[in-house]
């Protein structure tokens, strides 16, 4: 069985004689407060620093072997604390625990290294996070700008296309008088056929061009915009088997207001 051992003393710096009792009281209080904290910790280790005077600092340390229960650890530490000498610094080493109270911080270098590592780690994290955030923000901004630009371009093209379509529609429109003259006022002699949506008439334009005119009846139930869209679609179709669309006419006079006239 290992015997209790006192393995070190420290008498420098000295404390004035009138301050020794205050020093011992502070030491005992600190160690007694530290013992239960260490006993209940998972690592069975703890340390604490504080001020003895305005110019002196103390270092307190307590440790148990990890296999001890909280009660056994606390009992071992209490035994070690009771054996601390009336010295400036003492370290008591027992078989299952050890305690130390000194004015010299033993792990100052280790603490400095640990803090240095934490600072370096923080710097590395900052160095990684900031560029990632900046790059992500730039990519997001570029994406938004691209989407806005694309939307504006689409709207411009759509408006331009609609304007061009409207111009095409206007250029294809004939007045009813011209068609009446070409078809002899849609006489039966000029009628060449009858479909579900109205009759088809042959005619000759003033320049001598032969045309066929399809006159839509009231029963077609087709609105003006629908009719114009249909005319625009047919006008854009180019095929050798399709009769080329020359134009159209909207007649809104009298009871014949629902009649639509196309010529091709």
Tab-separated table of C-alpha atoms in Angstrom:
chain	number	residue	atom	x	y	z
A	1	UNK	CA	0.000	0.000	0.000
A	2	UNK	CA	1.330	3.450	-0.928
A	3	UNK	CA	1.948	5.865	1.919
A	4	UNK	CA	0.757	9.474	1.822
A	5	UNK	CA	3.434	11.719	0.443
A	6	UNK	CA	4.112	15.443	0.627
A	7	UNK	CA	6.131	16.042	-2.501
A	8	UNK	CA	6.765	19.723	-2.557
A	9	UNK	CA	6.975	23.004	-0.748
A	10	UNK	CA	7.200	26.590	-1.835
A	11	UNK	CA	8.199	29.324	0.601
A	12	UNK	CA	8.843	32.051	-1.967
A	13	UNK	CA	7.374	34.610	-2.186
A	14	UNK	CA	6.817	35.102	1.488
A	15	UNK	CA	3.681	36.471	3.073
A	16	UNK	CA	3.863	39.019	5.908
A	17	UNK	CA	3.296	37.476	9.325
A	18	UNK	CA	0.122	39.465	9.842
A	19	UNK	CA	-1.324	38.009	6.618
A	20	UNK	CA	-0.539	34.313	7.147
A	21	UNK	CA	-3.807	33.446	8.880
A	22	UNK	CA	-5.836	35.184	6.174
A	23	UNK	CA	-3.853	33.253	3.565
A	24	UNK	CA	-4.537	29.923	5.298
A	25	UNK	CA	-8.244	30.725	5.700
A	26	UNK	CA	-8.508	31.558	1.996
A	27	UNK	CA	-6.623	28.373	1.097
A	28	UNK	CA	-8.830	26.116	3.221
A	29	UNK	CA	-12.039	27.728	1.935
A	30	UNK	CA	-10.902	27.449	-1.691
A	31	UNK	CA	-9.862	23.806	-1.402
A	32	UNK	CA	-13.014	22.808	0.499
A	33	UNK	CA	-15.151	24.483	-2.182
A	34	UNK	CA	-13.166	22.800	-4.965
A	35	UNK	CA	-13.383	19.260	-3.547
A	36	UNK	CA	-17.135	18.605	-4.138
A	37	UNK	CA	-16.941	20.149	-7.604
A	38	UNK	CA	-14.165	17.731	-8.562
A	39	UNK	CA	-15.922	14.771	-6.914
A	40	UNK	CA	-19.083	15.309	-8.946
A	41	UNK	CA	-17.335	16.003	-12.261
A	42	UNK	CA	-16.917	13.335	-14.941
A	43	UNK	CA	-13.174	13.978	-15.281
A	44	UNK	CA	-12.578	14.061	-11.519
A	45	UNK	CA	-10.354	17.100	-11.996
A	46	UNK	CA	-10.605	20.823	-11.327
A	47	UNK	CA	-8.554	23.930	-10.655
A	48	UNK	CA	-9.133	27.478	-9.553
A	49	UNK	CA	-7.171	30.716	-9.386
A	50	UNK	CA	-7.739	33.831	-7.308
A	51	UNK	CA	-6.141	36.789	-5.559
A	52	UNK	CA	-4.303	36.457	-2.246
A	53	UNK	CA	-3.333	40.133	-2.226
A	54	UNK	CA	-3.378	42.849	-4.852
A	55	UNK	CA	-0.011	41.608	-6.079
A	56	UNK	CA	-0.243	37.830	-5.414
A	57	UNK	CA	-2.423	35.170	-7.058
A	58	UNK	CA	-2.986	31.600	-5.908
A	59	UNK	CA	-3.473	28.382	-7.852
A	60	UNK	CA	-5.576	25.539	-6.427
A	61	UNK	CA	-5.842	22.062	-7.960
A	62	UNK	CA	-7.587	18.813	-6.983
A	63	UNK	CA	-7.754	15.487	-8.823
A	64	UNK	CA	-9.011	11.932	-8.275
A	65	UNK	CA	-8.545	8.767	-10.279
A	66	UNK	CA	-11.583	8.340	-12.610
A	67	UNK	CA	-12.576	4.988	-11.080
A	68	UNK	CA	-13.554	6.550	-7.710
A	69	UNK	CA	-17.167	7.259	-6.828
A	70	UNK	CA	-18.134	10.807	-5.903
A	71	UNK	CA	-18.181	9.984	-2.187
A	72	UNK	CA	-14.819	8.184	-2.266
A	73	UNK	CA	-13.262	11.009	-4.272
A	74	UNK	CA	-14.575	13.658	-1.876
A	75	UNK	CA	-13.294	11.681	1.134
A	76	UNK	CA	-9.848	11.267	-0.449
A	77	UNK	CA	-9.607	14.973	-1.287
A	78	UNK	CA	-10.698	15.954	2.224
A	79	UNK	CA	-7.928	13.733	3.595
A	80	UNK	CA	-5.383	15.385	1.314
A	81	UNK	CA	-6.569	18.906	2.147
A	82	UNK	CA	-6.198	18.188	5.870
A	83	UNK	CA	-2.512	17.346	5.259
A	84	UNK	CA	-1.615	20.597	3.491
A	85	UNK	CA	1.258	22.197	5.385
A	86	UNK	CA	1.423	25.712	6.716
A	87	UNK	CA	3.539	26.733	3.773
A	88	UNK	CA	3.121	29.093	0.870
A	89	UNK	CA	2.738	26.106	-1.430
A	90	UNK	CA	2.123	22.417	-0.817
A	91	UNK	CA	1.305	19.436	-2.998
A	92	UNK	CA	-0.095	16.317	-1.307
A	93	UNK	CA	-0.041	13.119	-3.364
A	94	UNK	CA	-2.224	10.203	-2.217
A	95	UNK	CA	-2.760	6.780	-3.875
A	96	UNK	CA	-6.100	7.784	-5.441
A	97	UNK	CA	-6.029	11.581	-5.419
A	98	UNK	CA	-3.808	14.624	-5.077
A	99	UNK	CA	-4.289	18.246	-4.071
A	100	UNK	CA	-2.168	21.333	-4.495
A	101	UNK	CA	-2.310	24.939	-3.393
A	102	UNK	CA	0.461	27.266	-4.501
A	103	UNK	CA	1.316	30.766	-5.589
A	104	UNK	CA	2.957	29.330	-8.718
A	105	UNK	CA	0.634	28.290	-11.555
A	106	UNK	CA	1.947	24.932	-12.715
A	107	UNK	CA	-0.113	24.658	-15.917
A	108	UNK	CA	0.399	28.228	-17.086
A	109	UNK	CA	2.232	27.032	-20.202
A	110	UNK	CA	-0.425	24.434	-20.968
A	111	UNK	CA	-3.156	27.013	-20.438
A	112	UNK	CA	-1.386	29.444	-22.741
A	113	UNK	CA	-0.996	26.766	-25.403
A	114	UNK	CA	-4.653	25.779	-25.061
A	115	UNK	CA	-5.810	29.370	-25.329
A	116	UNK	CA	-3.501	29.867	-28.298
A	117	UNK	CA	-5.026	26.840	-30.011
A	118	UNK	CA	-8.513	28.158	-29.347
A	119	UNK	CA	-7.572	31.539	-30.805
A	120	UNK	CA	-6.042	29.859	-33.843
A	121	UNK	CA	-9.134	27.685	-34.246
A	122	UNK	CA	-11.345	30.761	-34.062
A	123	UNK	CA	-9.204	32.472	-36.702
A	124	UNK	CA	-9.454	29.436	-38.981
A	125	UNK	CA	-13.234	29.307	-38.552
A	126	UNK	CA	-13.537	33.028	-39.297
A	127	UNK	CA	-11.218	32.686	-42.299
A	128	UNK	CA	-13.449	29.917	-43.692
A	129	UNK	CA	-16.893	31.255	-42.784
A	130	UNK	CA	-16.470	34.853	-43.981
A	131	UNK	CA	-15.380	33.968	-47.567
A	132	UNK	CA	-18.152	31.356	-47.808
A	133	UNK	CA	-20.756	33.902	-46.690
A	134	UNK	CA	-19.394	36.569	-49.051
A	135	UNK	CA	-19.250	34.182	-52.029
A	136	UNK	CA	-22.772	32.911	-51.288
A	137	UNK	CA	-24.059	36.490	-51.097
A	138	UNK	CA	-22.375	37.380	-54.404
A	139	UNK	CA	-23.796	34.275	-56.122
A	140	UNK	CA	-27.258	35.045	-54.741
A	141	UNK	CA	-27.026	38.675	-55.905
A	142	UNK	CA	-25.877	37.603	-59.378
A	143	UNK	CA	-28.718	35.085	-59.563
A	144	UNK	CA	-31.283	37.729	-58.624
A	145	UNK	CA	-29.817	40.205	-61.139
A	146	UNK	CA	-29.852	37.552	-63.871
A	147	UNK	CA	-33.458	36.647	-63.110
A	148	UNK	CA	-34.541	40.302	-63.143
A	149	UNK	CA	-32.656	40.944	-66.384
A	150	UNK	CA	-34.142	37.822	-67.983
A	151	UNK	CA	-37.628	38.828	-66.862
A	152	UNK	CA	-37.196	42.327	-68.319
A	153	UNK	CA	-35.883	40.867	-71.563
A	154	UNK	CA	-38.833	38.477	-71.772
A	155	UNK	CA	-41.306	41.279	-71.085
A	156	UNK	CA	-39.623	43.452	-73.722
A	157	UNK	CA	-39.692	40.663	-76.302
A	158	UNK	CA	-43.272	39.805	-75.400
A	159	UNK	CA	-44.338	43.440	-75.737
A	160	UNK	CA	-42.416	43.754	-79.014
A	161	UNK	CA	-44.010	40.546	-80.321
A	162	UNK	CA	-47.477	41.748	-79.313
A	163	UNK	CA	-46.808	45.092	-81.005
A	164	UNK	CA	-45.630	43.341	-84.170
A	165	UNK	CA	-48.669	41.052	-84.125
A	166	UNK	CA	-50.966	44.048	-83.760
A	167	UNK	CA	-49.245	45.765	-86.688
A	168	UNK	CA	-49.661	42.601	-88.770
A	169	UNK	CA	-53.354	42.379	-87.860
A	170	UNK	CA	-53.916	45.995	-88.854
A	171	UNK	CA	-52.093	45.503	-92.162
A	172	UNK	CA	-54.322	42.532	-93.042
A	173	UNK	CA	-57.635	44.267	-92.418
A	174	UNK	CA	-59.867	45.128	-95.415
A	175	UNK	CA	-62.906	47.381	-95.436
A	176	UNK	CA	-66.263	45.800	-96.202
A	177	UNK	CA	-66.908	48.025	-99.233
A	178	UNK	CA	-63.867	46.604	-101.023
A	179	UNK	CA	-65.064	43.049	-100.446
A	180	UNK	CA	-68.613	43.856	-101.448
A	181	UNK	CA	-67.331	45.294	-104.711
A	182	UNK	CA	-65.073	42.272	-105.327
A	183	UNK	CA	-67.865	39.726	-104.687
A	184	UNK	CA	-70.736	41.666	-106.282
A	185	UNK	CA	-72.119	42.314	-102.809
A	186	UNK	CA	-71.845	38.622	-101.899
A	187	UNK	CA	-74.288	37.634	-104.629
A	188	UNK	CA	-75.465	34.064	-105.052
A	189	UNK	CA	-73.771	34.000	-108.484
A	190	UNK	CA	-70.409	34.445	-106.716
A	191	UNK	CA	-71.110	31.870	-104.008
A	192	UNK	CA	-69.000	28.741	-104.489
A	193	UNK	CA	-69.790	26.798	-101.325
A	194	UNK	CA	-71.370	26.645	-97.880
A	195	UNK	CA	-69.752	25.456	-94.650
A	196	UNK	CA	-70.755	25.061	-91.046
A	197	UNK	CA	-69.607	28.597	-90.248
A	198	UNK	CA	-70.838	30.380	-93.366
A	199	UNK	CA	-70.649	30.695	-97.136
A	200	UNK	CA	-67.605	31.023	-99.416
A	201	UNK	CA	-67.622	33.556	-102.280
A	202	UNK	CA	-65.301	34.143	-105.207
A	203	UNK	CA	-64.268	37.636	-106.135
A	204	UNK	CA	-61.855	39.852	-108.039
A	205	UNK	CA	-59.932	42.694	-106.373
A	206	UNK	CA	-59.527	46.059	-108.141
A	207	UNK	CA	-55.977	45.051	-109.157
A	208	UNK	CA	-57.324	41.917	-110.871
A	209	UNK	CA	-56.308	39.436	-108.175
A	210	UNK	CA	-58.744	36.567	-107.731
A	211	UNK	CA	-59.802	35.902	-104.154
A	212	UNK	CA	-62.048	33.615	-102.116
A	213	UNK	CA	-64.004	35.168	-99.258
A	214	UNK	CA	-65.413	33.176	-96.357
A	215	UNK	CA	-68.259	34.989	-94.673
A	216	UNK	CA	-68.888	33.813	-91.127
A	217	UNK	CA	-72.504	33.605	-90.042
A	218	UNK	CA	-74.015	34.833	-86.793
A	219	UNK	CA	-74.102	31.289	-85.459
A	220	UNK	CA	-70.315	31.037	-85.255
A	221	UNK	CA	-70.326	32.586	-81.749
A	222	UNK	CA	-66.762	33.808	-82.132
A	223	UNK	CA	-65.584	36.998	-80.404
A	224	UNK	CA	-63.523	39.704	-82.064
A	225	UNK	CA	-60.295	38.872	-80.190
A	226	UNK	CA	-60.711	35.157	-80.871
A	227	UNK	CA	-61.258	35.886	-84.535
A	228	UNK	CA	-58.159	38.121	-84.723
A	229	UNK	CA	-56.048	35.473	-82.986
A	230	UNK	CA	-57.248	32.885	-85.490
A	231	UNK	CA	-56.428	35.206	-88.401
A	232	UNK	CA	-52.959	35.878	-86.950
A	233	UNK	CA	-52.287	32.158	-86.559
A	234	UNK	CA	-53.368	31.363	-90.118
A	235	UNK	CA	-51.372	34.326	-91.467
A	236	UNK	CA	-48.189	32.950	-89.879
A	237	UNK	CA	-48.681	29.489	-91.368
A	238	UNK	CA	-46.811	29.032	-94.644
A	239	UNK	CA	-47.319	25.771	-96.543
A	240	UNK	CA	-47.673	24.889	-100.204
A	241	UNK	CA	-50.887	22.964	-99.521
A	242	UNK	CA	-52.498	25.879	-97.659
A	243	UNK	CA	-54.250	28.770	-99.398
A	244	UNK	CA	-52.419	31.952	-98.443
A	245	UNK	CA	-54.360	34.319	-96.202
A	246	UNK	CA	-54.641	37.793	-97.712
A	247	UNK	CA	-56.589	39.481	-94.932
A	248	UNK	CA	-59.878	39.817	-93.085
A	249	UNK	CA	-62.728	42.214	-92.484
A	250	UNK	CA	-64.956	42.963	-89.502
A	251	UNK	CA	-68.431	44.179	-90.378
A	252	UNK	CA	-70.283	45.877	-87.484
A	253	UNK	CA	-73.162	47.489	-89.329
A	254	UNK	CA	-76.776	46.999	-88.320
A	255	UNK	CA	-78.120	43.552	-87.578
A	256	UNK	CA	-75.133	41.992	-89.270
A	257	UNK	CA	-72.821	43.016	-86.401
A	258	UNK	CA	-71.838	39.431	-85.590
A	259	UNK	CA	-70.755	38.612	-89.140
A	260	UNK	CA	-67.042	38.082	-89.725
A	261	UNK	CA	-65.512	38.165	-93.183
A	262	UNK	CA	-62.200	36.596	-94.116
A	263	UNK	CA	-60.564	36.703	-97.498
A	264	UNK	CA	-57.881	34.411	-98.743
